[in-house]
Structures are given as C-alpha cells and as structure tokens.
mmCIF file of C-alpha atoms in Angstrom:
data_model
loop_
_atom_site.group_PDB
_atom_site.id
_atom_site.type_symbol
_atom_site.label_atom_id
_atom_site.label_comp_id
_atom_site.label_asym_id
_atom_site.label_seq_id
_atom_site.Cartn_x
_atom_site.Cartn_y
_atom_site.Cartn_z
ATOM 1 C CA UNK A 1 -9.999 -0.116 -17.443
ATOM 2 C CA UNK A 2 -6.605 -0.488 -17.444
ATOM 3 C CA UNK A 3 -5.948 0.805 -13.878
ATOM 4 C CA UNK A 4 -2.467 1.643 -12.753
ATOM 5 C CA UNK A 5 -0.194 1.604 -15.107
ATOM 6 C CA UNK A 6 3.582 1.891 -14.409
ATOM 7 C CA UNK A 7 6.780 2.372 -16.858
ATOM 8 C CA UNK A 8 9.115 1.122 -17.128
ATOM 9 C CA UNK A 9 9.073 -2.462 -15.526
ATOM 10 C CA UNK A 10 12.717 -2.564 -15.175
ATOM 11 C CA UNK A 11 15.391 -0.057 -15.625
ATOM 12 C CA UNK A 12 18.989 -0.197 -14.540
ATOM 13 C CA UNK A 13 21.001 3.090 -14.229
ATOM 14 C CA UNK A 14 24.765 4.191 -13.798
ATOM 15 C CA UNK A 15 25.185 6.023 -10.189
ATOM 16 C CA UNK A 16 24.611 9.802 -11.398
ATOM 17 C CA UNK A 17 22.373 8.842 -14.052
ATOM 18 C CA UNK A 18 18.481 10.641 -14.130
ATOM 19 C CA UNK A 19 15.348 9.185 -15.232
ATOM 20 C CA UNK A 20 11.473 9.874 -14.889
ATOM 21 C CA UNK A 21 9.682 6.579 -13.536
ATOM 22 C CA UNK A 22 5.598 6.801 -14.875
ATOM 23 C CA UNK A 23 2.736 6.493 -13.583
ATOM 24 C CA UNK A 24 -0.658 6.875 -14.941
ATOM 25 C CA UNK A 25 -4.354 5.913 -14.047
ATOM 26 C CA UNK A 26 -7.598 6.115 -15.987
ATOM 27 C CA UNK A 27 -9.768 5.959 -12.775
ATOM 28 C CA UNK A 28 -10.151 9.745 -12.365
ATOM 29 C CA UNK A 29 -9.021 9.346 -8.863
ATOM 30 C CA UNK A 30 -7.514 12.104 -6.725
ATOM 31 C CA UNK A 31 -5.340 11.109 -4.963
ATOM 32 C CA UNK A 32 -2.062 9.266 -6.222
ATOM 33 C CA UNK A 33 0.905 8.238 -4.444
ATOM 34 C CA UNK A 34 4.759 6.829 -4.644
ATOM 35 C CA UNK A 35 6.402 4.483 -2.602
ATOM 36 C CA UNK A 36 9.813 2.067 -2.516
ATOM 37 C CA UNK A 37 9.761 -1.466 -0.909
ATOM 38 C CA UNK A 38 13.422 -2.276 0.006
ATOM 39 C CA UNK A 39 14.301 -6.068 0.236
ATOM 40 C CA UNK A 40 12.118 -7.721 3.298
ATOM 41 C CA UNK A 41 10.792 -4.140 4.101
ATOM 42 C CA UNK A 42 7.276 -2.364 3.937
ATOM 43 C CA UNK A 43 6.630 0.336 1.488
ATOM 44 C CA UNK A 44 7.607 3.742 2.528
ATOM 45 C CA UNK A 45 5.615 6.463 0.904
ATOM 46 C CA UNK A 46 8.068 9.244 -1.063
ATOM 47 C CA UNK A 47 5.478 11.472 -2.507
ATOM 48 C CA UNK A 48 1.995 12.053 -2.458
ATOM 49 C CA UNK A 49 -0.631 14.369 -4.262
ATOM 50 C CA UNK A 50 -4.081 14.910 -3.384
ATOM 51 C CA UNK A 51 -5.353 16.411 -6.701
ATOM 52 C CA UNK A 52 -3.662 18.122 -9.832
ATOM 53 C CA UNK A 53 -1.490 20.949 -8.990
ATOM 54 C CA UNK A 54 -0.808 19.617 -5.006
ATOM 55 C CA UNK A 55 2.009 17.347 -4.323
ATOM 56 C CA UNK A 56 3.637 16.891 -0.963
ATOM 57 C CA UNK A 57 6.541 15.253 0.808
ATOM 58 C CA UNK A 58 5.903 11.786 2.676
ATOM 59 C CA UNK A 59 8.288 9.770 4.779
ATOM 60 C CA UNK A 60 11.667 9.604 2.137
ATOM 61 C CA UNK A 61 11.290 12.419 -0.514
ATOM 62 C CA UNK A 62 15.275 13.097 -0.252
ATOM 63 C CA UNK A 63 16.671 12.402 -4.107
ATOM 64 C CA UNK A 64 13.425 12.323 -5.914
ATOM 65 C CA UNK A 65 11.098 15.151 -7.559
ATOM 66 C CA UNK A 66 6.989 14.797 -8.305
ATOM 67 C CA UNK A 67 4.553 16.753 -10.528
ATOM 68 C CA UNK A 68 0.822 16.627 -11.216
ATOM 69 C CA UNK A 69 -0.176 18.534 -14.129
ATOM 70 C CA UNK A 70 -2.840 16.569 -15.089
ATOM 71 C CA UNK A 71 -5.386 14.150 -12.954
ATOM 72 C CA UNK A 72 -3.984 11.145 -15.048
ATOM 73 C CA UNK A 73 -0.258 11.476 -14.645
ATOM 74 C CA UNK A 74 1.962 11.417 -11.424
ATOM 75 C CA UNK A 75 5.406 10.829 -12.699
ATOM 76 C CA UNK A 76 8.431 9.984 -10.032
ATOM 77 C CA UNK A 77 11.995 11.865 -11.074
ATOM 78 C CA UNK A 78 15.114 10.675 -9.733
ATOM 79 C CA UNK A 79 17.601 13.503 -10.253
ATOM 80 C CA UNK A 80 20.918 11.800 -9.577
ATOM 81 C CA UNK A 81 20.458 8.188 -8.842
ATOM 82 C CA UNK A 82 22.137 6.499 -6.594
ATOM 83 C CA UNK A 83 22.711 2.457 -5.373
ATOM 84 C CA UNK A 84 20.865 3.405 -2.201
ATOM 85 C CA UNK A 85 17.646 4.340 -4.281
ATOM 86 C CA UNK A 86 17.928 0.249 -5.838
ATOM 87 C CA UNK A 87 15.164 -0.533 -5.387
ATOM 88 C CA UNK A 88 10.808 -1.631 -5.995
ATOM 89 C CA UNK A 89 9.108 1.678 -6.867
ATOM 90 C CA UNK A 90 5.424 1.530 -6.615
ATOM 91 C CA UNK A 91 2.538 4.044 -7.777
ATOM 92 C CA UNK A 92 -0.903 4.162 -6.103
ATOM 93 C CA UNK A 93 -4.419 5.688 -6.400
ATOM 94 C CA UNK A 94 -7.493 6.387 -4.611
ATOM 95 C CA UNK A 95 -10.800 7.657 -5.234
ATOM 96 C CA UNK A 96 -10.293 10.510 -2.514
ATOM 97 C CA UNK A 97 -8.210 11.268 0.183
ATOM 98 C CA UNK A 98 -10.640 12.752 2.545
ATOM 99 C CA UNK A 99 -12.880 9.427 2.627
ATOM 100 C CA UNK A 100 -11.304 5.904 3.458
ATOM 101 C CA UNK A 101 -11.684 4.478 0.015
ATOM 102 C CA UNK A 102 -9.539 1.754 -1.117
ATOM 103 C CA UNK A 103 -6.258 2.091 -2.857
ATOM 104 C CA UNK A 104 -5.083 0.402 -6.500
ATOM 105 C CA UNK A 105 -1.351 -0.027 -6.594
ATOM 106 C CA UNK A 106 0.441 -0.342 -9.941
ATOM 107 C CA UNK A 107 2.975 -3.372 -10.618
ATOM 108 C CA UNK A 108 5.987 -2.177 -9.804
ATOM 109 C CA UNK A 109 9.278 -0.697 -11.470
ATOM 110 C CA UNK A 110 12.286 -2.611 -10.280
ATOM 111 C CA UNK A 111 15.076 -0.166 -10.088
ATOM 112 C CA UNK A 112 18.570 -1.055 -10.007
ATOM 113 C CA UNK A 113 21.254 1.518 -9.618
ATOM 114 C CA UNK A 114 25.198 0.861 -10.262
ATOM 115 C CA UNK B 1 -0.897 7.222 12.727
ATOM 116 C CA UNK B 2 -1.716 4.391 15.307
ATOM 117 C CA UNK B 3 1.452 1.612 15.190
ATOM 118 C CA UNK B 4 0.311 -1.705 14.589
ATOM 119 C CA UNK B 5 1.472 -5.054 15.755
ATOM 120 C CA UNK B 6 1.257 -8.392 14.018
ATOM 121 C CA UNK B 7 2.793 -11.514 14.189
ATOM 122 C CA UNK B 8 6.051 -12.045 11.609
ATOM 123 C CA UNK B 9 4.540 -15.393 10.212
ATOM 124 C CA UNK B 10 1.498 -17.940 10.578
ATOM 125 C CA UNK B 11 0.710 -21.548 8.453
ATOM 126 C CA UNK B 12 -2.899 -22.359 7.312
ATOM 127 C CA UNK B 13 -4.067 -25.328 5.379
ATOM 128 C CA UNK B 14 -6.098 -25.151 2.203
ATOM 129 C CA UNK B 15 -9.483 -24.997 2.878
ATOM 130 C CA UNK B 16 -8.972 -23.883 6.471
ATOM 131 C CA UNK B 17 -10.127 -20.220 7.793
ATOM 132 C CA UNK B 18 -7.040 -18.106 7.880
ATOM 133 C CA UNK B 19 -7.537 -15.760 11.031
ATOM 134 C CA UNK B 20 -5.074 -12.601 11.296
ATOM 135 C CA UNK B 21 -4.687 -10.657 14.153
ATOM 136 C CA UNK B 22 -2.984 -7.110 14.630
ATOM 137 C CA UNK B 23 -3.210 -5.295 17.318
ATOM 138 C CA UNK B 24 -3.789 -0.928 17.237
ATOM 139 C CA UNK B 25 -3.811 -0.622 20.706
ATOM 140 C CA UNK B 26 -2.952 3.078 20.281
ATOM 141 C CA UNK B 27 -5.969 3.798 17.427
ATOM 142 C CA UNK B 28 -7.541 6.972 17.901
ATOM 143 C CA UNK B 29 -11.642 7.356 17.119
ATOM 144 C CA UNK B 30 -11.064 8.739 13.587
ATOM 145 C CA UNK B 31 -8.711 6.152 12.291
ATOM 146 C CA UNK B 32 -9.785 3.322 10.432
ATOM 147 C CA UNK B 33 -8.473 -0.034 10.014
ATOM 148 C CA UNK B 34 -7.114 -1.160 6.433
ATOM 149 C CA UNK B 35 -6.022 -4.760 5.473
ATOM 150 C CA UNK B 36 -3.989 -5.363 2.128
ATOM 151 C CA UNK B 37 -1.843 -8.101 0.761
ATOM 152 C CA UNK B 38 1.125 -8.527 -1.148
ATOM 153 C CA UNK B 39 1.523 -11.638 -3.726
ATOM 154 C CA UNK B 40 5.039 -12.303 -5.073
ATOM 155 C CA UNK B 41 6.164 -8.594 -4.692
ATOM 156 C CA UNK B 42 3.519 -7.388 -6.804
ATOM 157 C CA UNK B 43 1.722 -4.517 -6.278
ATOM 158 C CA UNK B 44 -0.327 -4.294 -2.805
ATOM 159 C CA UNK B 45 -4.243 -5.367 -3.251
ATOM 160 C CA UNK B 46 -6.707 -3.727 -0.914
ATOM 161 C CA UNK B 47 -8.544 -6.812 1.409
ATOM 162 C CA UNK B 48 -11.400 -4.701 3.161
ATOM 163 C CA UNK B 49 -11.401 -1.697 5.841
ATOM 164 C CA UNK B 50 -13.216 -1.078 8.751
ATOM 165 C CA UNK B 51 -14.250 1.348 11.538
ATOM 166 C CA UNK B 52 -15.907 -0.038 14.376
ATOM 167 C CA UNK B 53 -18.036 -2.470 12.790
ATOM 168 C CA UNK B 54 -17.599 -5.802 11.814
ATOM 169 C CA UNK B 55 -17.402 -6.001 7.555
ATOM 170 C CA UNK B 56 -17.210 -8.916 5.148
ATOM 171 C CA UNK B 57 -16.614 -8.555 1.489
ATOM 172 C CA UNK B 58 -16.316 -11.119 -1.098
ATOM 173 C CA UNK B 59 -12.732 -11.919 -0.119
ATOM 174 C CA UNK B 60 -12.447 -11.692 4.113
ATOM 175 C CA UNK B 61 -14.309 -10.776 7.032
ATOM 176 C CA UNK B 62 -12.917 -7.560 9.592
ATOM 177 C CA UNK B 63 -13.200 -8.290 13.320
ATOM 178 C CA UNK B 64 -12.362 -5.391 14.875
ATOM 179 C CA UNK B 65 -13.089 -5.769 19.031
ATOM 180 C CA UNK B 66 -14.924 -3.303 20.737
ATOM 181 C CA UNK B 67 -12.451 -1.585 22.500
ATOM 182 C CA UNK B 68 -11.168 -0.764 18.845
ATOM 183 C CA UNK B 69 -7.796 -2.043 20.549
ATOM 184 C CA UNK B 70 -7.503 -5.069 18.003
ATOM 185 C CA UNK B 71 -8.711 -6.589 14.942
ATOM 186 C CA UNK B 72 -8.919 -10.174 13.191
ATOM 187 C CA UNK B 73 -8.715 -10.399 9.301
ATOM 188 C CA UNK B 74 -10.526 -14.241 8.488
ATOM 189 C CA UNK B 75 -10.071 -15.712 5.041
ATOM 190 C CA UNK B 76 -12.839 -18.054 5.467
ATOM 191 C CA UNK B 77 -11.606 -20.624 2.866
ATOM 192 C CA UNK B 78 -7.840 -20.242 2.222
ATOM 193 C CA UNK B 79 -6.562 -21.264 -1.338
ATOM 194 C CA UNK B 80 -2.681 -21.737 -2.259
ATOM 195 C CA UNK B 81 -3.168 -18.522 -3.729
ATOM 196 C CA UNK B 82 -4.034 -16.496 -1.287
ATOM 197 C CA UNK B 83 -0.149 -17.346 0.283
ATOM 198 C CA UNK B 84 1.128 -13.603 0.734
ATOM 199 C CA UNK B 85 2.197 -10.795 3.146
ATOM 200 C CA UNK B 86 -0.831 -8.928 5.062
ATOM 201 C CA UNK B 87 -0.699 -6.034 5.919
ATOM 202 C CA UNK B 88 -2.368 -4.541 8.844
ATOM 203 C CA UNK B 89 -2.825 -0.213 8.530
ATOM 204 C CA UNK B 90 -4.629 2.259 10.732
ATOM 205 C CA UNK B 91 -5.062 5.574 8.611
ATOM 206 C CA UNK B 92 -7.316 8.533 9.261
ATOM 207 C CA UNK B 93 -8.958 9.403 5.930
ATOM 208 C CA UNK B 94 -9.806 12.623 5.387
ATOM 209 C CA UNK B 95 -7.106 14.205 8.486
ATOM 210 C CA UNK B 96 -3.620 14.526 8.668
ATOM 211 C CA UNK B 97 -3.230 11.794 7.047
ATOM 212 C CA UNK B 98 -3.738 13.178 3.768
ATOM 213 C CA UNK B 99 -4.463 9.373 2.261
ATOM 214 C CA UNK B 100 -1.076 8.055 3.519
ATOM 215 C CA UNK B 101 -0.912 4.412 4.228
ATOM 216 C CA UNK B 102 1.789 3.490 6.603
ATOM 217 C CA UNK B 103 3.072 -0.254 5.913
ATOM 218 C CA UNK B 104 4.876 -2.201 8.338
ATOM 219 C CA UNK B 105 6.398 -5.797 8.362
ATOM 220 C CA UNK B 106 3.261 -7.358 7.752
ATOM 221 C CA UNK B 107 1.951 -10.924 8.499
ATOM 222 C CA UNK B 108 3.560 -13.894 5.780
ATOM 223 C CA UNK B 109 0.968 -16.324 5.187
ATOM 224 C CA UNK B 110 1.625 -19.643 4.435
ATOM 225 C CA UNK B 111 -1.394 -21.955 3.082
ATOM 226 C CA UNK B 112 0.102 -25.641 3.140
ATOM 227 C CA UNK B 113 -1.878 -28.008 0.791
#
C-alpha cells in the first residue's frame, strides 16, 4: 500500500498564479483532510470531507477550493496564490470520522509563493 | 474541542523512558485523547489514543489520570530517532468534530546520546 500520496513535493508559484495540489489514498478511507503548517506553527486544518460528494470548511478555507468526486482523490485548489499561502501543505486520512481511528498524513508539498 | 497544554520543550537520554505530559483540563466525556509526532517536518505519525483507560501499543504507553484532567505519553526506551515534536489532541470522534484534529505547539523532544 502506498498510503498517502501527495503531488507535487515542491512547487513555487508567481503571486496570482493557480494550481491544484494532490492528494490521493488507496486505503478506502472516508474521511480525508487538508492542512498548512506555517514556520514553528501547528497544522491548521483548511478543508475536510467525510466521504465522496461532502466537503466542508475547517479553521482557514479563505483562498483555497476542495472536491471529492471519488473516495481516492481529495485534491487542494489554490485559486489565486498568494505569499501568505507559502507554505507546508499536508493531506490526511482516516478510516472513519465517526469512530476515533487513527489518521495517515501524506509527506508534504512545500509551497512557495512570490 | 478541549485546549491542551504542554510544555514547549523536554531532554531525554537514549535508552531512558521519555514521559510527556499535557494537560485537558477542560475535556469533556466524549472526547478522546490523541498523541502524534512530527519528525523533520514530515508528515504527522499517529502515537496511540485513548479514552479513559490506560493503552500501550508497540511504540508508547497513554496515562491518562482519572479525573480525565491530564495525560502522560511514556516512550519506554527512547532512541535518537524518536527526537520530534508531540503532539497532544483531544477530539470527539464521531460529534462535532467531524474527524478534525486540532494541533497546537506541541512538545520538542530532545533524546541526547
């Protein structure tokens, strides 16, 4: 199993610039999240979606879209980048969100915005 | 979401039990406690969860007091490697919480040799 898997590693974009950050898993799971981890900070969550079709805000949605079309795939859109959204993006998963099951985190795309 | 507290940094030497508190003095009965750990910026690795009971898994034992008030991650052997940030979380699968973990500062472990 391959897990989380996130593309790109790295990316570096102009200020105004779009791009779609991916994230796919090939645990069947759920439930599959996004968050950013600024520079000596926590993760904040961005988006979240508890099964295909379902996506919802979390803490910092403002600037960036979600989808889940298929169980697999829960991509991350930035629709006008911008040097506050520099940052460590990461992609999560869980079994379920109605039980406390543990959560696989992806390796990170390293954003850097100009 | 309870908040949690833990301390900003603590030292361990290799082959010494690592013991990690965080305190949830504001947990409510449905919320669980999660520990995970961070490695170089990688991606977060789940450690082990608990409710009220104690729990060991192959990496750590949970302590979590009775009052549900506090808890103690142990890393009964620490290795260089296991030098990272904890995380302590308090989530309520299933409710309102919708799955979300909520990460703070965490703890930054140092294992000396």
């Amino acid at each position: 199993n391959a897990g989380v898997t996130q593309t790109p590693k790295f990316q570096v974009l102009k200020t105004g610039q779009s791009m779609t950050l991916q994230c796919a898993q090939d645990m069947n799971h759920e439930y599959m999240s996004w968050y950013r981890q600024d520079p000596g900070m926590g993760l904040r969550l961005i988006h979240y979606s508890v099964g295909a079709g379902i996506t919802d805000q979390g803490e910092v949605p403002n600037g960036y879209n979600v989808s889940r079309s298929t169980t697999e795939d829960f991509p991350l859109r930035l629709l006008s980048a911008a040097p506050s959204q520099t940052s460590v993006y990461f992609c999560a998963s869980s079994y379920s969100w109605e039980a406390p099951t543990e959560a696989f985190f992806g390796q990170g795309t390293r954003l850097t915005v100009v | 979401d309870a908040k949690t507290t833990q301390p900003t940094s603590m030292d361990c030497a290799e082959g010494r039990a690592a013991n990690l508190p965080c305190n949830h003095s504001t947990i409510s009965g449905n919320e669980y406690v999660y520990w995970y750990r961070q490695i170089h910026s990688q991606g977060p690795q789940y450690i082990i969860h608990g409710l009220k009971n104690n729990e060991t898994n192959e990496m750590a034992s949970l302590i979590i007091t009775e009052d549900r008030k506090s808890s103690t991650l142990i890393l009964p052997h620490a290795t260089l490697r296991d030098t990272a940030v904890y995380y302590c979380i308090v989530s309520n699968a299933g409710g309102t919480s919708y799955g979300k973990l909520t990460f703070g500062q965490g703890t930054i472990l140092t294992v000396h040799p």
